[in-house]
Structures are given as C-alpha cells and as structure tokens.
Short mmCIF file of C-alpha atoms and ligand atoms in Angstrom, two decimals:
data_model
loop_
_atom_site.label_atom_id
_atom_site.label_comp_id
_atom_site.label_asym_id
_atom_site.label_seq_id
_atom_site.Cartn_x
_atom_site.Cartn_y
_atom_site.Cartn_z
CA MET A 1 -15.02 68.95 137.59
CA ALA A 2 -13.50 72.39 137.09
CA GLN A 3 -15.52 75.06 138.81
CA LEU A 4 -17.38 77.44 136.56
CA ASP A 5 -16.32 80.96 137.43
CA LEU A 6 -17.30 83.58 134.88
CA ARG A 7 -14.96 86.14 136.45
CA GLU A 8 -12.06 84.28 134.84
CA LEU A 9 -13.47 85.36 131.49
CA HIS A 10 -14.04 89.04 132.16
CA SER A 11 -12.23 91.46 129.95
CA THR A 12 -10.92 94.57 131.69
CA GLU A 13 -11.95 96.68 128.68
CA PHE A 14 -15.63 96.16 129.39
CA PRO A 15 -16.34 96.44 133.11
CA VAL A 16 -19.33 94.43 134.33
CA PRO A 17 -21.33 95.70 137.34
CA ASP A 18 -20.54 93.83 140.57
CA GLU A 19 -24.04 92.37 140.95
CA MET A 20 -23.80 90.82 137.47
CA GLN A 21 -20.26 89.42 137.73
CA GLY A 22 -21.46 85.86 138.39
CA ASN A 23 -23.94 85.84 135.50
CA VAL A 24 -22.56 87.98 132.69
CA ALA A 25 -19.19 87.96 130.96
CA ILE A 26 -18.01 90.21 128.17
CA THR A 27 -15.00 88.59 126.63
CA SER A 28 -13.20 87.67 123.42
CA LEU A 29 -13.74 84.50 121.41
CA SER A 30 -10.11 83.46 121.96
CA LYS A 31 -10.46 83.76 125.70
CA LEU A 32 -13.66 81.74 125.73
CA TYR A 33 -12.15 79.11 123.46
CA ASN A 34 -8.96 78.84 125.52
CA TRP A 35 -10.88 78.75 128.78
CA SER A 36 -13.07 75.89 127.61
CA ARG A 37 -10.09 73.90 126.28
CA ARG A 38 -7.85 74.30 129.26
CA SER A 39 -10.63 73.51 131.73
CA SER A 40 -11.46 70.16 130.17
CA MET A 41 -8.18 68.56 129.16
CA TRP A 42 -8.31 64.81 128.96
CA PRO A 43 -4.94 63.19 129.54
CA MET A 44 -4.13 59.90 127.89
CA LEU A 45 -4.09 56.95 130.26
CA PHE A 46 -0.64 55.47 129.99
CA GLY A 47 2.51 55.36 132.05
CA LEU A 48 6.02 54.18 131.31
CA ALA A 49 7.91 53.75 134.58
CA CYS A 50 8.17 54.92 138.20
CA CYS A 51 6.98 58.47 137.38
CA ALA A 52 3.63 56.96 136.38
CA ILE A 53 2.99 56.05 140.03
CA GLU A 54 3.21 59.74 140.93
CA MET A 55 0.90 60.56 138.05
CA ILE A 56 -1.61 58.03 139.40
CA ALA A 57 -1.27 59.58 142.87
CA THR A 58 -2.00 62.99 141.34
CA ALA A 59 -5.23 61.66 139.88
CA ALA A 60 -6.29 60.03 143.17
CA SER A 61 -8.42 61.73 145.83
CA ARG A 62 -5.63 63.41 147.83
CA TYR A 63 -4.39 65.65 145.01
CA ASP A 64 -7.54 65.45 142.92
CA LEU A 65 -6.85 66.20 139.28
CA SER A 66 -10.56 66.86 138.78
CA ARG A 67 -10.08 70.36 140.18
CA PHE A 68 -8.56 71.18 136.79
CA GLY A 69 -11.15 69.33 134.73
CA MET A 70 -8.58 66.63 133.95
CA GLU A 71 -9.99 63.68 135.79
CA VAL A 72 -11.17 61.88 132.68
CA MET A 73 -8.09 59.94 131.70
CA ARG A 74 -8.83 58.38 128.35
CA ALA A 75 -7.61 54.97 127.28
CA SER A 76 -7.85 55.99 123.63
CA PRO A 77 -5.61 58.55 121.90
CA ARG A 78 -8.58 59.63 119.80
CA GLN A 79 -10.27 61.10 122.88
CA SER A 80 -7.18 62.65 124.49
CA ASP A 81 -5.83 66.20 124.43
CA LEU A 82 -2.79 65.71 126.60
CA MET A 83 -0.03 63.15 126.55
CA ILE A 84 1.78 62.95 129.90
CA VAL A 85 5.01 61.09 129.14
CA SER A 86 5.65 59.72 132.60
CA GLY A 87 8.74 57.58 132.82
CA THR A 88 11.76 56.25 131.00
CA VAL A 89 11.36 56.30 127.23
CA THR A 90 13.10 53.26 125.82
CA LYS A 91 13.96 52.92 122.15
CA LYS A 92 11.40 50.15 121.90
CA MET A 93 8.62 52.29 123.41
CA VAL A 94 9.29 55.50 121.51
CA VAL A 95 7.83 53.91 118.37
CA PRO A 96 4.31 53.30 119.81
CA ILE A 97 4.47 56.63 121.70
CA VAL A 98 4.93 58.60 118.47
CA ARG A 99 2.27 56.47 116.80
CA LEU A 100 -0.18 57.23 119.64
CA TYR A 101 0.67 60.93 119.44
CA ASN A 102 -0.16 60.91 115.75
CA GLN A 103 -3.55 59.37 116.55
CA MET A 104 -4.48 62.19 118.96
CA PRO A 105 -6.66 64.90 117.41
CA GLU A 106 -5.53 68.51 117.38
CA PRO A 107 -5.20 70.56 119.53
CA LYS A 108 -2.91 68.28 121.50
CA TYR A 109 -0.21 68.85 124.07
CA VAL A 110 2.72 66.92 125.49
CA LEU A 111 4.02 67.12 129.04
CA ALA A 112 7.39 65.46 129.79
CA MET A 113 7.19 64.27 133.37
CA GLY A 114 10.45 63.56 135.18
CA ALA A 115 14.14 63.46 134.36
CA CYS A 116 13.82 60.40 132.11
CA ALA A 117 11.15 61.80 129.80
CA SER A 118 12.83 65.23 129.75
CA GLY A 119 16.38 64.13 128.95
CA GLY A 120 17.09 60.46 129.65
CA GLY A 121 17.51 60.93 133.42
CA PRO A 122 19.71 58.40 135.21
CA PHE A 123 19.71 56.23 132.09
CA LYS A 124 20.92 58.95 129.71
CA GLU A 125 23.18 57.55 126.97
CA GLY A 126 22.03 54.05 127.94
CA TYR A 127 22.06 51.57 125.05
CA ASN A 128 18.26 51.25 125.10
CA VAL A 129 17.06 54.66 126.31
CA VAL A 130 16.07 57.77 124.36
CA SER A 131 17.63 60.97 125.73
CA GLY A 132 14.34 62.81 126.08
CA ILE A 133 11.01 62.51 124.31
CA ASP A 134 11.53 66.01 122.87
CA GLN A 135 13.83 64.44 120.28
CA TYR A 136 10.72 63.00 118.67
CA LEU A 137 7.70 65.00 119.88
CA PRO A 138 7.08 68.72 120.49
CA VAL A 139 7.04 69.05 124.29
CA ASP A 140 5.00 71.91 125.79
CA VAL A 141 5.93 71.57 129.47
CA TYR A 142 8.82 69.86 131.24
CA VAL A 143 8.40 68.80 134.86
CA PRO A 144 11.79 68.12 136.47
CA GLY A 145 12.39 65.59 139.24
CA CYS A 146 13.12 61.92 139.75
CA PRO A 147 10.29 61.35 140.30
CA PRO A 148 8.45 64.68 140.40
CA THR A 149 5.98 64.89 143.25
CA PRO A 150 2.22 65.15 142.53
CA GLN A 151 2.51 68.84 143.49
CA ALA A 152 5.18 69.31 140.83
CA LEU A 153 3.00 67.63 138.22
CA LEU A 154 0.08 69.88 139.21
CA TYR A 155 2.37 72.88 138.85
CA GLY A 156 3.32 71.65 135.38
CA LEU A 157 -0.35 71.26 134.45
CA ILE A 158 -1.10 74.79 135.67
CA ALA A 159 1.83 76.02 133.55
CA LEU A 160 0.26 74.27 130.57
CA GLN A 161 -3.08 75.96 131.30
CA LYS A 162 -1.31 79.32 131.35
CA LYS A 163 0.29 78.52 128.02
CA ILE A 164 -3.12 77.72 126.52
CA ASP A 165 -4.53 80.96 128.00
CA GLY A 166 -1.90 82.89 126.05
CA GLN A 167 -2.87 81.44 122.66
CA SER A 168 -4.84 83.51 120.20
CA LEU A 169 -7.19 82.41 117.46
CA ALA A 170 -5.91 85.30 115.39
CA ASN A 171 -2.36 83.95 115.39
CA MET A 172 -1.84 80.91 113.20
CA ASP A 173 1.45 80.11 114.92
CA ASP A 174 -0.46 79.61 118.15
CA VAL A 175 -3.19 77.47 116.63
CA PRO A 176 -1.59 75.78 113.61
CA TRP A 177 -4.30 73.10 113.56
CA TYR A 178 -6.64 75.68 111.97
CA GLY A 179 -4.24 76.02 109.07
CA VAL A 180 -5.01 74.99 105.51
CA GLY A 181 -4.77 71.30 104.66
CA PRO A 182 -4.18 68.24 106.81
CA ALA A 183 -1.45 68.38 109.45
CA GLU A 184 1.71 66.43 108.74
CA PRO A 185 2.07 63.39 111.03
CA THR A 186 5.24 63.13 113.08
CA PRO A 187 7.53 60.54 111.43
CA VAL A 188 7.45 57.32 113.43
CA PRO A 189 10.97 56.17 114.38
CA ILE A 190 12.16 52.79 113.09
CA LEU A 191 13.47 50.23 115.54
CA GLY A 192 16.33 48.26 114.00
CA PRO A 193 19.64 47.34 115.65
CA ASP A 194 19.30 50.89 117.00
CA ILE A 195 16.55 53.48 116.80
CA ILE A 196 16.45 55.38 113.51
CA ASP A 197 14.82 58.78 113.15
CA PRO A 198 13.37 58.99 109.61
CA ARG A 199 13.89 62.77 109.68
CA GLN A 200 17.64 62.12 109.69
CA MET A 201 17.59 59.68 106.78
CA ASP A 202 19.59 61.99 104.46
CA LEU A 203 22.30 62.43 107.07
CA ILE A 204 22.42 58.68 107.77
CA ARG A 205 22.78 57.94 104.03
CA ARG A 206 25.57 60.52 103.66
CA GLN A 207 27.43 59.03 106.60
CA ALA A 208 26.99 55.50 105.24
CA GLU A 209 28.48 56.60 101.90
CA LEU A 210 31.47 58.16 103.67
CA ALA A 211 31.94 55.02 105.75
CA ALA A 212 31.83 52.87 102.60
CA GLN A 213 34.59 55.02 101.09
CA GLY A 214 36.67 54.60 104.24
CA LYS A 215 36.45 58.30 105.03
CA PRO A 216 35.85 59.69 108.49
CA TYR A 217 32.24 60.42 109.23
CA GLY A 218 30.17 61.68 112.16
CA LEU A 219 28.08 64.55 113.31
CA ARG A 220 31.02 66.47 114.72
CA GLU A 221 34.22 67.32 112.95
CA ILE A 222 37.04 65.13 114.19
CA PRO A 223 40.12 67.17 115.20
CA GLU A 224 43.35 66.35 113.33
CA SER A 225 45.15 65.13 116.43
CA ALA A 226 42.35 62.66 117.13
CA LEU A 227 42.46 61.48 113.52
CA LYS A 228 46.21 60.74 113.82
CA ARG A 229 45.60 58.82 116.99
CA GLN A 230 42.85 56.85 115.29
CA THR A 231 45.13 55.97 112.33
CA ALA A 232 47.90 54.89 114.69
CA GLN A 233 45.51 52.56 116.44
CA ILE A 234 44.32 51.06 113.17
CA ALA A 235 47.91 50.44 111.88
CA PRO A 236 49.04 46.80 112.36
CA LYS A 237 51.28 46.31 115.33
CA THR A 238 54.35 44.09 115.47
CA LYS A 239 53.99 41.53 118.16
CA PRO A 240 56.57 42.27 120.84
CA GLN A 241 58.68 39.41 122.09
CA ILE A 242 59.07 39.40 125.79
CA ALA A 243 61.56 37.20 127.54
CA ALA A 244 60.07 35.70 130.67
CA ALA A 245 61.24 33.18 133.21
CA SER A 246 59.39 30.35 131.46
CA GLY A 247 60.51 31.30 128.00
CA THR A 248 59.35 33.71 125.31
CA VAL A 249 55.83 35.14 125.50
CA GLU A 250 54.15 36.49 122.42
CA ALA A 251 51.45 39.13 122.94
CA ASP A 252 49.34 41.38 120.72
CA ASP A 253 49.26 44.15 123.23
CA PRO A 254 52.50 45.46 124.80
CA GLU A 255 50.65 46.19 128.04
CA LYS A 256 49.36 42.64 128.18
CA ALA A 257 52.80 41.28 127.41
CA ALA A 258 54.35 43.37 130.19
CA ARG A 259 51.70 42.11 132.58
CA LEU A 260 52.39 38.52 131.59
CA ALA A 261 56.13 38.95 132.03
CA LYS A 262 55.61 40.45 135.47
CA ARG A 263 53.43 37.55 136.49
CA GLU A 264 55.96 35.01 135.24
CA ALA A 265 58.72 36.73 137.19
CA ALA A 266 56.62 36.78 140.37
CA LEU A 267 55.81 33.07 139.96
CA ALA A 268 59.45 32.21 139.47
CA ARG A 269 60.40 34.22 142.55
CA LYS A 270 57.73 32.46 144.60
CA LYS A 271 58.88 29.06 143.43
CA ALA A 272 62.47 29.86 144.31
CA GLU A 273 61.48 31.15 147.76
CA SER A 274 59.33 28.07 148.60
CA GLY A 275 62.22 25.80 147.52
CA GLU A 276 64.55 27.60 149.92
CA THR A 277 62.02 27.34 152.79
CA ALA A 278 61.57 23.60 152.27
CA ALA A 279 65.31 23.08 152.31
CA ALA A 280 65.64 25.14 155.47
CA SER A 281 62.92 23.15 157.26
CA VAL A 282 64.62 19.88 156.35
CA VAL A 283 67.86 21.17 157.88
CA ALA A 284 66.04 22.22 161.07
CA ASP A 285 64.47 18.76 161.48
CA ALA A 286 67.81 16.98 161.26
CA PRO A 287 68.79 14.26 161.79
CA ALA A 288 66.94 13.13 158.69
CA PRO A 289 64.92 9.91 158.98
CA ALA A 290 66.35 6.71 157.66
CA THR A 291 63.61 6.48 155.04
CA GLY A 292 64.84 9.77 153.51
CA GLY A 293 62.72 12.57 152.09
CA ASP A 294 61.32 15.68 153.79
CA LYS A 295 58.64 13.90 155.82
CA LYS A 296 59.38 11.84 158.95
CA ALA A 297 57.82 8.34 159.10
CA PHE A 298 55.05 7.92 161.65
CA ASP A 299 56.25 5.98 164.72
CA LYS A 300 53.19 4.36 166.28
CA ALA A 301 54.98 2.78 169.27
CA ALA A 302 56.58 6.09 170.28
CA MET A 303 53.23 7.85 170.05
CA LEU A 304 51.53 5.22 172.29
CA GLU A 305 54.36 5.51 174.80
CA LYS A 306 53.86 9.29 174.87
CA ILE A 307 50.13 8.94 175.53
CA ARG A 308 50.69 6.40 178.30
CA ALA A 309 53.19 8.70 180.01
CA LYS A 310 50.73 11.57 179.86
CA LYS A 311 47.93 9.47 181.40
CA ALA A 312 50.21 8.24 184.21
CA LYS A 313 50.84 11.85 185.28
S1 SF4 B 401 12.68 60.18 136.32
FE1 SF4 B 401 13.24 58.86 138.03
S2 SF4 B 401 11.28 58.23 138.87
FE2 SF4 B 401 10.86 59.01 136.81
S3 SF4 B 401 10.94 57.23 135.49
FE3 SF4 B 401 12.97 58.13 135.50
S4 SF4 B 401 14.04 56.98 137.12
FE4 SF4 B 401 11.85 56.64 137.43
#
C-alpha cells in the first residue's frame, strides 16, 4: 500500500513547524483530492499480448506495484480507474476494449503500453491490427518499447501520477467528469469485413456515394498524374500476340507473354542441343550395333568372359 506521507501535501504558502510536519498538513482541496486518487489507482486486470507478461512482472514482488497503491488489479471495469492497454490491439479486440472503457466510472485513465498499443508496433498496417488504441480512446500516457520493461511501465505510471497531481478542481477541462449532465460514451467500433469507426460514418457515406457514381474517392486528394495512371490501367488492353517456337501464345499481360516466349525459346534451344548431343554420342560409339538404335544390345557371353579373365589374373 502507498505510504502515507503528509509532507507530500504541504503547501509552501503555509509553513508548518518541523515538529508537526508528520501530523499536520495545510493544503488545498485539489491537492488532497489528487493525492488520494493517484495513490489508490486500481488498474483493470486484462492483457492483450506479450506486453501483458511485463505488466504481470511489474505487479509481482520484484517490482511491487503496491508501492504506488496500484496492487489491486480489478477484474471488473466498474471498479477500475486505469486501463493499461498492454499488447497488440486487433480489430476484433478493439470492440470489447472500448465497451469496457465505457463501463469504467469517471475519473478514468488509459495507459498505452508498448509499441503495439501506442501505434500498431511491428504489426502496423496489418490487415487485422489497429494502428494504436489512441484512434479510439483518449490515451493519457504512452510507454514505448517492444516490450517495455517493468521499470518503463513504472516510469509511465509515475508520469500518470504527475499528470493527476497537476489537475485542478477549479478547471473543468481538467476534471470534465464534474461537468453538467451525463458524459457521452465513446462510440463502440463496429466489426464488419473491416473495422468501422462510427465517428467517421458521414465520411464513409460520402465516399460510398462517390464510389457509386464512379468518381475518385479517398481521404487524400489523388494527384492528376496518378489519376491518369489509374485510368490507363483500367482501360481494356488488346491481347498481344507473341510468336514462340511452339506457335502463337496469347497473353493478357505483355510481361507474362514475354516471359512465356522466353521460356519457349529456351526449351526449344535445349531440345535442339540434346538432339545434337545424342547424335554425337552415337557417332562416337560407332560401329553401330546390328540391332540399330542408340543403345547397344547387352552381350552376356562377352561379359562373362570379361569376368573370368579378371578372376584369372
Ligand atoms: S509491443 Fe512488442 S512485446 Fe508488446 S505486444 Fe507488441 S509485439 Fe508484443
């Protein structure tokens, strides 16, 4: 459990006599509130990939997360203040992650642990991986590394504590959960053929309309030169006729046709060469056997005679 040290709360404006430092604190409400929150953060108990092993190591006895008052990892989002996103966020998993985040009560914080959670890591742009959890949730602290060491995670947690220390109850931007009315839940992404962010629905609809009209669409403007190239690729191609050794080859792709022609030529050359070699070997073995053909007939009597002569020596 976090150690209770009243000196952390002292305000420099109101000096407290030395002999009373351990018993009396004159401080502001914000400071007291922040101190109590940051000294008893309960992280949510869940891990996504290899980074989670380092998170577990951080909670174990060697690194001892309890020094920060964070040893109580909760298996329920309703009792958690901190979501440590430790590992690769796949498109399938981002849906329950956002749902769990919505179920956490305010004030709540998110720590992206490792390269994967921060920006996709080694799997960035992968067909099934989200390029960082910050595309869906507000991240407070990023811890770099693949995986980050327990020391790095502790450093990230201390950075989060410092961030909480800097918040003020008087500033609604710092503590929006005290605002008027219920907080808006973060829209939960939809998993279809690909992941869909409901916040981008208008943009997706606009792009779909453009696509239906056959117009170019996309987030970035396509340069004119690229557009020309695209149109040229779409235009139907005439199938080139390529004369090859075996006849005429028809191909959709000129490169493929050239490759085919090359292969045919090489085959023909090989055939011609092997024919010449066979002829040459027949000439070398002359006189040709009476039976004809390239192969000499097996003469059993001659072979036995040879063996006998060898043995006699
Ligand atoms: S950052 Fe590295 S260690 Fe962490 S989940 Fe990704 S691949 Fe695994």
